[in-house]
Coordinates of C-alpha atoms and ligand atoms in Angstrom, one line a residue:
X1 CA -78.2 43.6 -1.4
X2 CA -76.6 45.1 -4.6
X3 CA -73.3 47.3 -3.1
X4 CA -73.9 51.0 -3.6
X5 CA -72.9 53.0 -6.5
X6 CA -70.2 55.6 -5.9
X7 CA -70.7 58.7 -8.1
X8 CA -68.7 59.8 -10.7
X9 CA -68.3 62.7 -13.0
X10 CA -67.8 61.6 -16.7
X11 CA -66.6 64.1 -19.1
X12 CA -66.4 62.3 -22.7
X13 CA -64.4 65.6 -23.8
X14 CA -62.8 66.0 -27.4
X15 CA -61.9 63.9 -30.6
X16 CA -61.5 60.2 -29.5
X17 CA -62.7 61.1 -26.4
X18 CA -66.2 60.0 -26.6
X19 CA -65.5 56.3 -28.1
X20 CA -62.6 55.7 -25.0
X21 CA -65.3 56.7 -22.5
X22 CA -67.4 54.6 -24.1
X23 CA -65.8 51.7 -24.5
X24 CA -64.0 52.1 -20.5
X25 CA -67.7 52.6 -18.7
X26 CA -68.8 49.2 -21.0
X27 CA -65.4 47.4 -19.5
X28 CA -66.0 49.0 -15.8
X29 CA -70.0 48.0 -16.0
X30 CA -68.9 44.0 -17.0
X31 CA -66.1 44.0 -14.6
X32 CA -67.7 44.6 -11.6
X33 CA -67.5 48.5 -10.8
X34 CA -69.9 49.8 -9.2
X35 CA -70.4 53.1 -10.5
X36 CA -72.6 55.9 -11.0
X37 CA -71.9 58.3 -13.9
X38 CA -72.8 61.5 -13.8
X39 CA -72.5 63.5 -17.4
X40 CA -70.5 66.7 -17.5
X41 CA -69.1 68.8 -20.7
X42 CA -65.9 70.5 -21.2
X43 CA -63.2 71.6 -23.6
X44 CA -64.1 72.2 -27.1
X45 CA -68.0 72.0 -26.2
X46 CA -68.0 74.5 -23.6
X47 CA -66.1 77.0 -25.9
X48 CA -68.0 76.7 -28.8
X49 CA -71.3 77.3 -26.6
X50 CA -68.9 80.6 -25.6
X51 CA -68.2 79.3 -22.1
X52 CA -64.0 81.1 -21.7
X53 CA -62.9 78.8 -19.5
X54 CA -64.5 75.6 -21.3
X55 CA -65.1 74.3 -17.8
X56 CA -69.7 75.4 -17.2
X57 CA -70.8 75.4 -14.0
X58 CA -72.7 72.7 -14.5
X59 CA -69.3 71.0 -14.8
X60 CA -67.5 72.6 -11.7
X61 CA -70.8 71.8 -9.8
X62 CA -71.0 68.2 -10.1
X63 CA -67.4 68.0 -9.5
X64 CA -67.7 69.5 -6.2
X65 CA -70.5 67.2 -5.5
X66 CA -69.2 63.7 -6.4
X67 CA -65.2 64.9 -5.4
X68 CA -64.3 62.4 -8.4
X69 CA -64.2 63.5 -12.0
X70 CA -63.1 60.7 -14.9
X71 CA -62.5 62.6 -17.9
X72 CA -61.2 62.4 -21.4
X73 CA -58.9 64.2 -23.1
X74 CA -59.9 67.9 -24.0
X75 CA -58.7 70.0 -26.9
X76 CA -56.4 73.2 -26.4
X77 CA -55.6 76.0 -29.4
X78 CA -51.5 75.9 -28.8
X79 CA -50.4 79.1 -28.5
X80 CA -53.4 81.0 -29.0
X81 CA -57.1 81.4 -28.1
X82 CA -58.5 80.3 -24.8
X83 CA -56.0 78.5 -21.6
X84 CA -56.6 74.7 -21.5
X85 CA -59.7 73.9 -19.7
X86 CA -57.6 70.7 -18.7
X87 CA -55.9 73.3 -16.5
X88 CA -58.3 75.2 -15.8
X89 CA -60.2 72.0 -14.1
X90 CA -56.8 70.9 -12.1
X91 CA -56.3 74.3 -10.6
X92 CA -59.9 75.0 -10.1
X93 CA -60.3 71.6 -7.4
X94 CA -56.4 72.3 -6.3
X95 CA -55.8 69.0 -8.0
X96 CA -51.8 69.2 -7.3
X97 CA -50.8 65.8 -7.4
X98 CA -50.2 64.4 -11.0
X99 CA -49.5 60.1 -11.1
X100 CA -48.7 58.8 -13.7
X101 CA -47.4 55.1 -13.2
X102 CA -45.5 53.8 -16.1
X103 CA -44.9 50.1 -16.2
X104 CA -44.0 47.5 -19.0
X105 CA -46.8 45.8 -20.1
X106 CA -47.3 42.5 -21.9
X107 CA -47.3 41.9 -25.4
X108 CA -46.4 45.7 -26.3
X109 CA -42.8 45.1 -27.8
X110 CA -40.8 48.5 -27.7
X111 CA -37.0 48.8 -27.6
X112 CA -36.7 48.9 -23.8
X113 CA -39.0 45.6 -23.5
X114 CA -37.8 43.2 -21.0
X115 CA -35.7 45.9 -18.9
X116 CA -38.9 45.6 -16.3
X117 CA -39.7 49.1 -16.6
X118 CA -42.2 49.9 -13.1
X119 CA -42.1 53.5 -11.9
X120 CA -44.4 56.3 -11.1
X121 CA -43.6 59.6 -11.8
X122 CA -45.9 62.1 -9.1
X123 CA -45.6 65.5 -10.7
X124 CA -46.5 68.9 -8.8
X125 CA -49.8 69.9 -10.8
X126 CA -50.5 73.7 -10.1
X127 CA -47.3 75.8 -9.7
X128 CA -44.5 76.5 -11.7
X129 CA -44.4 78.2 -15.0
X130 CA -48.1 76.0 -15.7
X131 CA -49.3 78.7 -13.1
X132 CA -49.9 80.5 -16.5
X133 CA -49.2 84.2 -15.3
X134 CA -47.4 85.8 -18.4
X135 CA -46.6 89.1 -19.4
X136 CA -45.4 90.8 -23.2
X137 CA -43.3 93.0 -21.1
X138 CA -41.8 94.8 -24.4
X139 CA -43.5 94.4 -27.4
X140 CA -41.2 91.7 -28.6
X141 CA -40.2 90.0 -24.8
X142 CA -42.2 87.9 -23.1
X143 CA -41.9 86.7 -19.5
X144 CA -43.8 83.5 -17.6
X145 CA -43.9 83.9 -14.1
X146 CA -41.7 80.3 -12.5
X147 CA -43.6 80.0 -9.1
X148 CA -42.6 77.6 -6.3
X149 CA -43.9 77.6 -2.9
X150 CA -42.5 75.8 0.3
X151 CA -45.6 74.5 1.1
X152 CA -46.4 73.3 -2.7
X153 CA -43.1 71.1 -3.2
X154 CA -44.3 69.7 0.5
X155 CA -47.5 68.9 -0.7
X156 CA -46.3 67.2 -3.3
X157 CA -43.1 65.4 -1.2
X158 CA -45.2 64.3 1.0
X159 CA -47.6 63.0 -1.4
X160 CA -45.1 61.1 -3.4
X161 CA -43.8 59.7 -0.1
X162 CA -47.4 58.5 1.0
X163 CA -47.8 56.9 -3.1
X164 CA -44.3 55.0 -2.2
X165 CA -45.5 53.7 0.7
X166 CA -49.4 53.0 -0.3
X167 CA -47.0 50.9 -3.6
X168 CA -44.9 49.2 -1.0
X169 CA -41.9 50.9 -3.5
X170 CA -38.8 51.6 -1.6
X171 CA -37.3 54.5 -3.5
X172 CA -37.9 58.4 -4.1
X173 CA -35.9 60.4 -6.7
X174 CA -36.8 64.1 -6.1
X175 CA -35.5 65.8 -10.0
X176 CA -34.9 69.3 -9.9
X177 CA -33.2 72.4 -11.9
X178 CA -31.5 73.1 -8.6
X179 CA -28.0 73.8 -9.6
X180 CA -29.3 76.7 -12.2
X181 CA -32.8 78.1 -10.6
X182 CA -31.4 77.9 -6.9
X183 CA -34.5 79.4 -5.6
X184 CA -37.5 78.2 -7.3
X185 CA -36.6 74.5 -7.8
X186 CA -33.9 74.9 -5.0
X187 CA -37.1 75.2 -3.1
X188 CA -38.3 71.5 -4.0
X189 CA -34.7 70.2 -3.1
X190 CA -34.5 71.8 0.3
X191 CA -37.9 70.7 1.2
X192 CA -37.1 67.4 0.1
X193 CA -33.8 67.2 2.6
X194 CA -35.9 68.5 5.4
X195 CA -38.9 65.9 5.3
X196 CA -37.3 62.7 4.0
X197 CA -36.3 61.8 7.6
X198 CA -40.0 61.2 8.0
X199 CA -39.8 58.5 5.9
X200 CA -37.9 55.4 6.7
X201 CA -37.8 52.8 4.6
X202 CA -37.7 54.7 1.9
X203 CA -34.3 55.4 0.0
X204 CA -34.0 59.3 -1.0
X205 CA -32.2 60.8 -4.4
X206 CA -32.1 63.4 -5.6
X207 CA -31.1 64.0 -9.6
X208 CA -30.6 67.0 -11.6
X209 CA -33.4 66.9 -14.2
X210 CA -31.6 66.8 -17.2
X211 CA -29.9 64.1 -16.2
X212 CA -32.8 62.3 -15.2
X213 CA -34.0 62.3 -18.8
X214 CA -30.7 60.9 -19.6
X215 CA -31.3 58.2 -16.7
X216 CA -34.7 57.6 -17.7
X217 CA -33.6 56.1 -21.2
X218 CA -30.1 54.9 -20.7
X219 CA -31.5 52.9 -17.6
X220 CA -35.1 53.3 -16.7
X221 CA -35.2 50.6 -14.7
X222 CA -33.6 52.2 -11.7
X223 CA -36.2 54.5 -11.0
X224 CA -38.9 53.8 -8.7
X225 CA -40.5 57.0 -7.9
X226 CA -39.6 60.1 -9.5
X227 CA -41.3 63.3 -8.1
X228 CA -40.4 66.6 -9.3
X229 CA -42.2 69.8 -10.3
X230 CA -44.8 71.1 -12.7
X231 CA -43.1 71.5 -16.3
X232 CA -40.5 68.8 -16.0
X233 CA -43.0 66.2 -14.6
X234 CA -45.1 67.2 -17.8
X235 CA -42.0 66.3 -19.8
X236 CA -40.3 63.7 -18.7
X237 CA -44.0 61.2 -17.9
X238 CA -44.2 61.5 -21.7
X239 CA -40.7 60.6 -21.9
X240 CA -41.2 57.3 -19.7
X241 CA -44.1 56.9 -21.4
X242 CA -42.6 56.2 -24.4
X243 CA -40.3 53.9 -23.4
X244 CA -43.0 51.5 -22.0
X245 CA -45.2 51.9 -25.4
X246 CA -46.5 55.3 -25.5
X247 CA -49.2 57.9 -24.8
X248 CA -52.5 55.5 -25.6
X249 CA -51.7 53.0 -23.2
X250 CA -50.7 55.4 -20.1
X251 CA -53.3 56.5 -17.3
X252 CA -53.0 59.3 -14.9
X253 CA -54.7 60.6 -11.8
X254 CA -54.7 64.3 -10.5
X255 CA -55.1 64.4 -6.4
X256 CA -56.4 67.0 -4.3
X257 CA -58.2 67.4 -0.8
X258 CA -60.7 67.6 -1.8
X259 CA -61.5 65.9 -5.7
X260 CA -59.4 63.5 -7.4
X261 CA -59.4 63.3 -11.6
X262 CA -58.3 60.1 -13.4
X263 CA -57.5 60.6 -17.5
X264 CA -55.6 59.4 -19.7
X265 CA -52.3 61.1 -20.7
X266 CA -52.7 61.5 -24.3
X267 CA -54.6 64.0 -26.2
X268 CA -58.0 64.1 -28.3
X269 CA -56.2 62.7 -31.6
X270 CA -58.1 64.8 -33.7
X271 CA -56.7 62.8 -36.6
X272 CA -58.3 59.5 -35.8
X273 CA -61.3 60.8 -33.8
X274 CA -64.7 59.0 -34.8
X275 CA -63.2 56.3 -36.8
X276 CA -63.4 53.6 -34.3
X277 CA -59.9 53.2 -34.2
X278 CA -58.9 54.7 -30.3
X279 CA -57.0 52.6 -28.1
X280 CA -58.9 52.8 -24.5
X281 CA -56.3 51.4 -22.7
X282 CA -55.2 54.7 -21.4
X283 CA -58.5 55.3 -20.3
X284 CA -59.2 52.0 -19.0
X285 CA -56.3 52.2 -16.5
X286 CA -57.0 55.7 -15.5
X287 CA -60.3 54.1 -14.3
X288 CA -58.7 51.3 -12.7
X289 CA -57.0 53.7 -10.7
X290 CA -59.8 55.3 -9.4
X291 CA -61.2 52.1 -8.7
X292 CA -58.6 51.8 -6.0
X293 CA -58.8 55.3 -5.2
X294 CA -62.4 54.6 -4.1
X295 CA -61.0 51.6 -2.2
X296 CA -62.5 48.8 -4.9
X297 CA -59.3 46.6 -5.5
X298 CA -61.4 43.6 -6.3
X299 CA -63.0 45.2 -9.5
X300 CA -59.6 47.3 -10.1
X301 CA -57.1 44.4 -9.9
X302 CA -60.0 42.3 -12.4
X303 CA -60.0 44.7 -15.1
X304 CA -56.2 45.1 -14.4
X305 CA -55.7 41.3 -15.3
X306 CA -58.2 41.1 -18.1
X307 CA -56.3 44.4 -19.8
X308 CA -52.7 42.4 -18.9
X309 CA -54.3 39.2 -20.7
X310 CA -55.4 41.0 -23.6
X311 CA -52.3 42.5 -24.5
X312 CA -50.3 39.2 -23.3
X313 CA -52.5 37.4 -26.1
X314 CA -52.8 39.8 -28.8
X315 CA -55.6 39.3 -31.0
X316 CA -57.8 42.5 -31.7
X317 CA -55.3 45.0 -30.4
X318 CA -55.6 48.9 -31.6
X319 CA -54.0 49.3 -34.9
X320 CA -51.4 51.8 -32.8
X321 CA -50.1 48.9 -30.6
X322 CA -51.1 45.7 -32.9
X323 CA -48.3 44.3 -35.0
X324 CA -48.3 45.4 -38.1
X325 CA -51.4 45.2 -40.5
X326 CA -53.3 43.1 -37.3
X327 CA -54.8 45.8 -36.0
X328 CA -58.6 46.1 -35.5
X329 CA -61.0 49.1 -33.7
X330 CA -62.0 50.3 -30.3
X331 CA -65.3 47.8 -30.2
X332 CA -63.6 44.5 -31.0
X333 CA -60.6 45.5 -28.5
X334 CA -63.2 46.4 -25.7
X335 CA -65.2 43.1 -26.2
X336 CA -61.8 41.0 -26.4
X337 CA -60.7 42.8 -22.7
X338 CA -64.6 42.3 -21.5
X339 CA -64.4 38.0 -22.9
X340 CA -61.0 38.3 -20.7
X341 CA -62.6 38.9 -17.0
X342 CA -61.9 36.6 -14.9
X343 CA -58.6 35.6 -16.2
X344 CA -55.2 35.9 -14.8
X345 CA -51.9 37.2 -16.5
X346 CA -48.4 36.4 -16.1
X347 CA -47.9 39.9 -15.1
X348 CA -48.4 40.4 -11.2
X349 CA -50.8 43.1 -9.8
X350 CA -49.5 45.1 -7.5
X351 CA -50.4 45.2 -3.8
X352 CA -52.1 48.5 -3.6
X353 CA -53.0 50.0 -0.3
X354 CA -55.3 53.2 0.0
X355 CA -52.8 56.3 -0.4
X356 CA -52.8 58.4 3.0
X357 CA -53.3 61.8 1.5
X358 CA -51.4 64.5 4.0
X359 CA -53.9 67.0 5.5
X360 CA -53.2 70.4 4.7
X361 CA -55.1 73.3 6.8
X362 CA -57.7 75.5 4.5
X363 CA -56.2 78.8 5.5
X364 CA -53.8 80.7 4.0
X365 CA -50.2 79.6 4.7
X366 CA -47.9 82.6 5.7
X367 CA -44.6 82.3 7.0
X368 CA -42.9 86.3 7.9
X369 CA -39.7 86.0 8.7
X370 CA -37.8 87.3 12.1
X371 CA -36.2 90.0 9.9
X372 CA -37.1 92.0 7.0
X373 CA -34.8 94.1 5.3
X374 CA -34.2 95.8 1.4
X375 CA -31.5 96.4 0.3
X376 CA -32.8 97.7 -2.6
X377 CA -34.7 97.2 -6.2
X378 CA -34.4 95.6 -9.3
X379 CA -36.7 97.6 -11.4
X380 CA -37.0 96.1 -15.0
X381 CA -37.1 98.7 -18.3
X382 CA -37.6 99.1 -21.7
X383 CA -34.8 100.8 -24.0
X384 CA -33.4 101.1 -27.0
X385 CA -30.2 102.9 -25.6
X386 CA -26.8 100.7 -25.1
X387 CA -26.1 99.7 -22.0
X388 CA -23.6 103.4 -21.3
X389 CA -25.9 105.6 -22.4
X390 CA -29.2 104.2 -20.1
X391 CA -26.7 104.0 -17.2
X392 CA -25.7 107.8 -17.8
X393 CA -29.5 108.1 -18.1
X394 CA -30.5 106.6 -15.3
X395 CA -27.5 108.1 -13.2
X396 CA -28.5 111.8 -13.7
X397 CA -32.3 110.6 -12.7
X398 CA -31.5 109.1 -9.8
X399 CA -28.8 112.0 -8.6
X400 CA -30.0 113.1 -5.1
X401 CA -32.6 110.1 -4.7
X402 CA -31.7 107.2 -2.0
X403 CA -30.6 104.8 -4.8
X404 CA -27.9 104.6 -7.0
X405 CA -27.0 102.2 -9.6
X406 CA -25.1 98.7 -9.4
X407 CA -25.7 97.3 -12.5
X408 CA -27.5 96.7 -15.6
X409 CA -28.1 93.5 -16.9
X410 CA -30.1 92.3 -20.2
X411 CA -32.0 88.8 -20.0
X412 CA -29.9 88.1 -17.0
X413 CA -26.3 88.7 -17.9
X414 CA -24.1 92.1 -16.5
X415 CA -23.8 94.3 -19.4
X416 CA -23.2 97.3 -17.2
X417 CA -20.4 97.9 -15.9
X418 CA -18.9 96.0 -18.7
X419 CA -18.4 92.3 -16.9
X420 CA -16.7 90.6 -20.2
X421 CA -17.6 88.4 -22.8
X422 CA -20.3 89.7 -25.9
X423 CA -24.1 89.7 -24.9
X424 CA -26.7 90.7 -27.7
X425 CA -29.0 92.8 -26.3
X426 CA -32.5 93.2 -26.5
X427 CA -34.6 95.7 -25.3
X428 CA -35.2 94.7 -21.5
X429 CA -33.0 96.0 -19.2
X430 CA -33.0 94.9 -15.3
X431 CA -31.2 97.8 -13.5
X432 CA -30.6 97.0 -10.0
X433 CA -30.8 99.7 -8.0
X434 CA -29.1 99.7 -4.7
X435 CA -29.7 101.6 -0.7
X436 CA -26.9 102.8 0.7
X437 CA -27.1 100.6 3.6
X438 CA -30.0 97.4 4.0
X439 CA -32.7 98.9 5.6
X440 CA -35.1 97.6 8.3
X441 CA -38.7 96.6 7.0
X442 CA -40.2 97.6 2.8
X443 CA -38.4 101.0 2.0
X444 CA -41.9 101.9 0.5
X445 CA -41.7 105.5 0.8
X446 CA -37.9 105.7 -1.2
X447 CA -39.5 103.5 -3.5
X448 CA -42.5 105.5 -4.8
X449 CA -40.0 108.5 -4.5
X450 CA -37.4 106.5 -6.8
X451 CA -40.7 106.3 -9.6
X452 CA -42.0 109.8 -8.8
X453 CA -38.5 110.9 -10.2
X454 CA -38.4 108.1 -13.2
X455 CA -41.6 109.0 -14.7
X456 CA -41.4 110.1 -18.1
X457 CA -37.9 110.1 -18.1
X458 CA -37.5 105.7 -18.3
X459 CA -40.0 103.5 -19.1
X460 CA -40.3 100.8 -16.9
X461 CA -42.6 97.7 -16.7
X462 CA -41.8 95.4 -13.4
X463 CA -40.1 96.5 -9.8
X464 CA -39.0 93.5 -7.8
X465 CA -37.7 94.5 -3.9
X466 CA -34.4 92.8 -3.1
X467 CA -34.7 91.9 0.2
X468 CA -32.9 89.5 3.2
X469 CA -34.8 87.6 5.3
X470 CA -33.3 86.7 8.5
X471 CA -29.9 88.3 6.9
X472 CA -30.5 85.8 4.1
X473 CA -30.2 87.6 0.4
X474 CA -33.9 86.9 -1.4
X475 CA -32.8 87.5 -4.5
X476 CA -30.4 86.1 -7.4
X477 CA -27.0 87.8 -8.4
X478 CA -26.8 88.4 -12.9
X479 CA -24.1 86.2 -14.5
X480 CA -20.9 88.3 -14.1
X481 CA -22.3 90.0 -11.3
X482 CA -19.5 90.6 -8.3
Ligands
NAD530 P1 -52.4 63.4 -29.0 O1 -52.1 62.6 -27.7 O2 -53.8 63.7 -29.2 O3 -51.9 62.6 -30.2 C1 -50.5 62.2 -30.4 C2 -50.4 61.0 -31.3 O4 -50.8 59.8 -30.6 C3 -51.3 61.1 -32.5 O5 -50.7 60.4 -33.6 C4 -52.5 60.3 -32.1 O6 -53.3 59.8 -33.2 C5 -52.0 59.2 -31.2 N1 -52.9 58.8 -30.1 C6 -53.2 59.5 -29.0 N2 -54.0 58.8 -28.3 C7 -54.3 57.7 -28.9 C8 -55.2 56.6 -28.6 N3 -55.9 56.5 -27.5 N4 -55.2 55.6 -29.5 C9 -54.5 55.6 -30.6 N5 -53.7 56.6 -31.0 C10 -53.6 57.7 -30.1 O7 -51.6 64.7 -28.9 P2 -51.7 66.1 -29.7 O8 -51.9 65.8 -31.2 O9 -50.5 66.9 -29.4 O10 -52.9 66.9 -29.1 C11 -54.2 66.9 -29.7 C12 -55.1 67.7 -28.8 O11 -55.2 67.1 -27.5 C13 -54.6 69.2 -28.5 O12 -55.8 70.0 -28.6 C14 -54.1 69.1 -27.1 O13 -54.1 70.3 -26.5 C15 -55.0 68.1 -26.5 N6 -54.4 67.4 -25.3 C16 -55.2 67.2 -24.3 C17 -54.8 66.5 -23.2 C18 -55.7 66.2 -22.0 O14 -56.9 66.4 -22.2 N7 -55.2 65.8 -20.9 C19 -53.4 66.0 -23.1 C20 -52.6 66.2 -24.3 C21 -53.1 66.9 -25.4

């Protein structure tokens, strides 16, 4: 008896999309994989049938249902228009794992060929600044929100830990911002140093992001998993990418608890959509990973080898990794891998073991500390004043109230009192705005006191609470600030 079918959502999305769908369920059907697609639309279809999020319900449904979703690329308006449906379906399913394994293949010469290139990069899929809250706060200053949770940079720790071991790989790079945004990427580092003990066997590093980068081309073959958060994942997978050959040939997987979503890294290549000419290869291995996701290695590691023979051989590559002049299309490249089952390359696969997924409670996660205390606010304004004359401004308002002034500061620099050095200023002010003394619990009342006596008088957009938790500050000092 014929194994069953395990169900998958297809979404054939944007621009080349279609034809690398195609041409990856025809290479899964000969190789083995037993599959059963289930049809879904998003992106550019669901908006132009007026659907806002480009994600219908249809969509979101048979997600939910089948908890496995492989999808090609979507299209986005940059910096306009509707938020990327791509998003939209990672934070909808909690997807916040991002893999993207990035290994040197055969036959695709670049300049770092030979160095063995073999790492995974596990990016943190649904915080950070791609958490897409983002506010014109002047007409002419705009602010993204940079969010980073304890619990999110475990979740994603502890995944890259379980991808290390499920690889049999032997080291962890955490990359962070840590020495500039102590808090919000300090976050991943300090969760990092609390659970690698957990883990031995596995050697932990951490590297400054930038550097990383740096690392990454000077000498990638050092790394052997790099997890880090939501933006710098983003940029540095493309970066590895393209030492190894670039965006058609690398796959990706986005994990949650509850769904899992395999695509390819590039975009919808508007520019050679419907032409024939898409490499699937991205695709393809996208699918192969979710072939092992689902716990079928046979069919995975035999479309793995017949993809490695392909390349190893060369004849009827995609013009966009053939030599030059020998490329041909999407068709004669998916027939050449399909001829290739069965065969084995030089290149090793991998032993791959299921990934142990941690389990994460479904409640909300809430961690109050012992103490509680404010010592006062930061309240964020717009003005056209300088820096003396909103300070004498904002002096006479407060006179009599339970705050008084400390500073000003304009896009994070002390411009008032006068700290040094030449800042040009725009018009968004942060005055901080201290208590006399810190004071037990929110300070609620002084608050909407402090903006009773501030109305009409100073425009002001955004209040944050400086507080201390456990007589720990919460809160970041300006540059200059004593
Ligand atoms: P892109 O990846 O579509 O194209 C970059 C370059 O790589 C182009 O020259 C393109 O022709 C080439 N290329 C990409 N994939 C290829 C393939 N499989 N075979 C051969 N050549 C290939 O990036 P872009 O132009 O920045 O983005 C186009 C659209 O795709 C935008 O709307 C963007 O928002 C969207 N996008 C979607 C995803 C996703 O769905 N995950 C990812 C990135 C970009």
């Amino acid at each position: 008896m014929d194994t069953p079918r395990t169900k998958v959502t297809a979404i054939a999305g944007d621009g080349i999309g279609p034809e690398v769908m195609r041409a990856t369920q025809r290479i899964l059907e000969a190789g083995g994989a037993r599959i059963e697609w289930e049809n879904a639309i998003a992106g550019g279809e669901a908006f132009r049938k007026g659907i806002a999020t480009g994600c219908p319900q249809e969509t979101l449904d048979s997600i939910a249902s089948t908890g496995l979703a492989l999808k090609s690329p979507l299209e986005t308006p940059v910096g306009f228009g509707e938020k990327s449906a791509n998003v939209t379906l990672r934070k909808f399913f909690e997807l916040y794992g991002n893999i993207r394994p990035v290994r040197e293949l055969p036959g695709i010469r670049t300049p770092f060929s030979g160095r063995h290139i073999d790492m995974v990069i596990v990016r943190e899929n649904v915080e950070d600044l791609y958490a897409g809250i983002e506010y014109e706060q002047t007409a002419g200053v705009a602010e993204c929100l940079k969010l980073m949770s304890d619990p999110g940079c475990e979740r994603i720790l502890r995944l890259a830990y379980a991808l290390a071991r499920a690889e049999g790989r032997s080291k962890l790079a955490c990359s962070t911002k840590a020495n500039i945004m102590k808090m919000s990427e300090g976050t991943m580092k300090r969760v990092f140093e609390r659970i690698s003990g957990d883990y031995p066997g596995i050697t932990p590093s951490h590297v400054i992001i930038d550097n990383c980068a740096h690392q990454l081309v000077i000498a990638p073959e050092q790394f052997d998993v790099v997890v880090t958060s939501n933006m710098n994942g983003d940029i540095i997978s493309d970066l590895a990418a393209g030492l190894v050959g670039g965006l058609g040939i690398a796959p990706s997987s986005n994990l949650g608890d509850q769904a899992a979503m395999f695509e390819a890294v590039h975009g919808s290549a508007p520019q050679i959509a419907g032409k024939g000419l898409a490499n699937p290869t991205a695709l393809l291995l996208a699918a192969v990973m979710l072939l092992r996701h689902i716990g079928d290695f046979a069919a995975a590691g035999r479309i793995e080898q017949a993809v490695f023979v392909t390349l190893e051989e060369g004849r009827n590559l995609t013009g966009d990794i053939a030599a030059p002049g020998a490329g041909t299309g999407t068709d004669a490249y998916t027939d050449q891998v399909i001829a290739n089952l069965g065969r084995i390359s030089s290149m090793p696969s991998r032993d791959y073991q299921p990934v142990v997924m941690p389990h994460w409670a479904d409640e909300v996660w809430h961690q109050a500390p012992a103490a509680r205390e404010l010592v006062g606010v930061d309240l964020f304004l717009e003005s056209g004043e300088a820096p003396e004359a909103l300070a004498a401004s904002l002096q006479q308002s407060l006179s009599g109230s339970a705050f008084t002034l400390k500073m000003l500061s304009n896009r994070g620099t002390q411009v008032w009192p006068p700290a040094g050095g030449h800042s040009f200023l725009i018009d968004h002010f942060q005055a901080r705005l201290l208590l006399p003394a810190p004071t037990p619990g929110d300070a609620d009342g002084e608050i909407a006191e402090l903006l009773g006596r501030l109305a009409g008088s100073h425009r002001w957009m955004h209040l944050e609470k400086l507080q201390r938790f456990d007589g720990r500050d919460a809160y970041a000092k300006a540059q200059g600030e004593g």
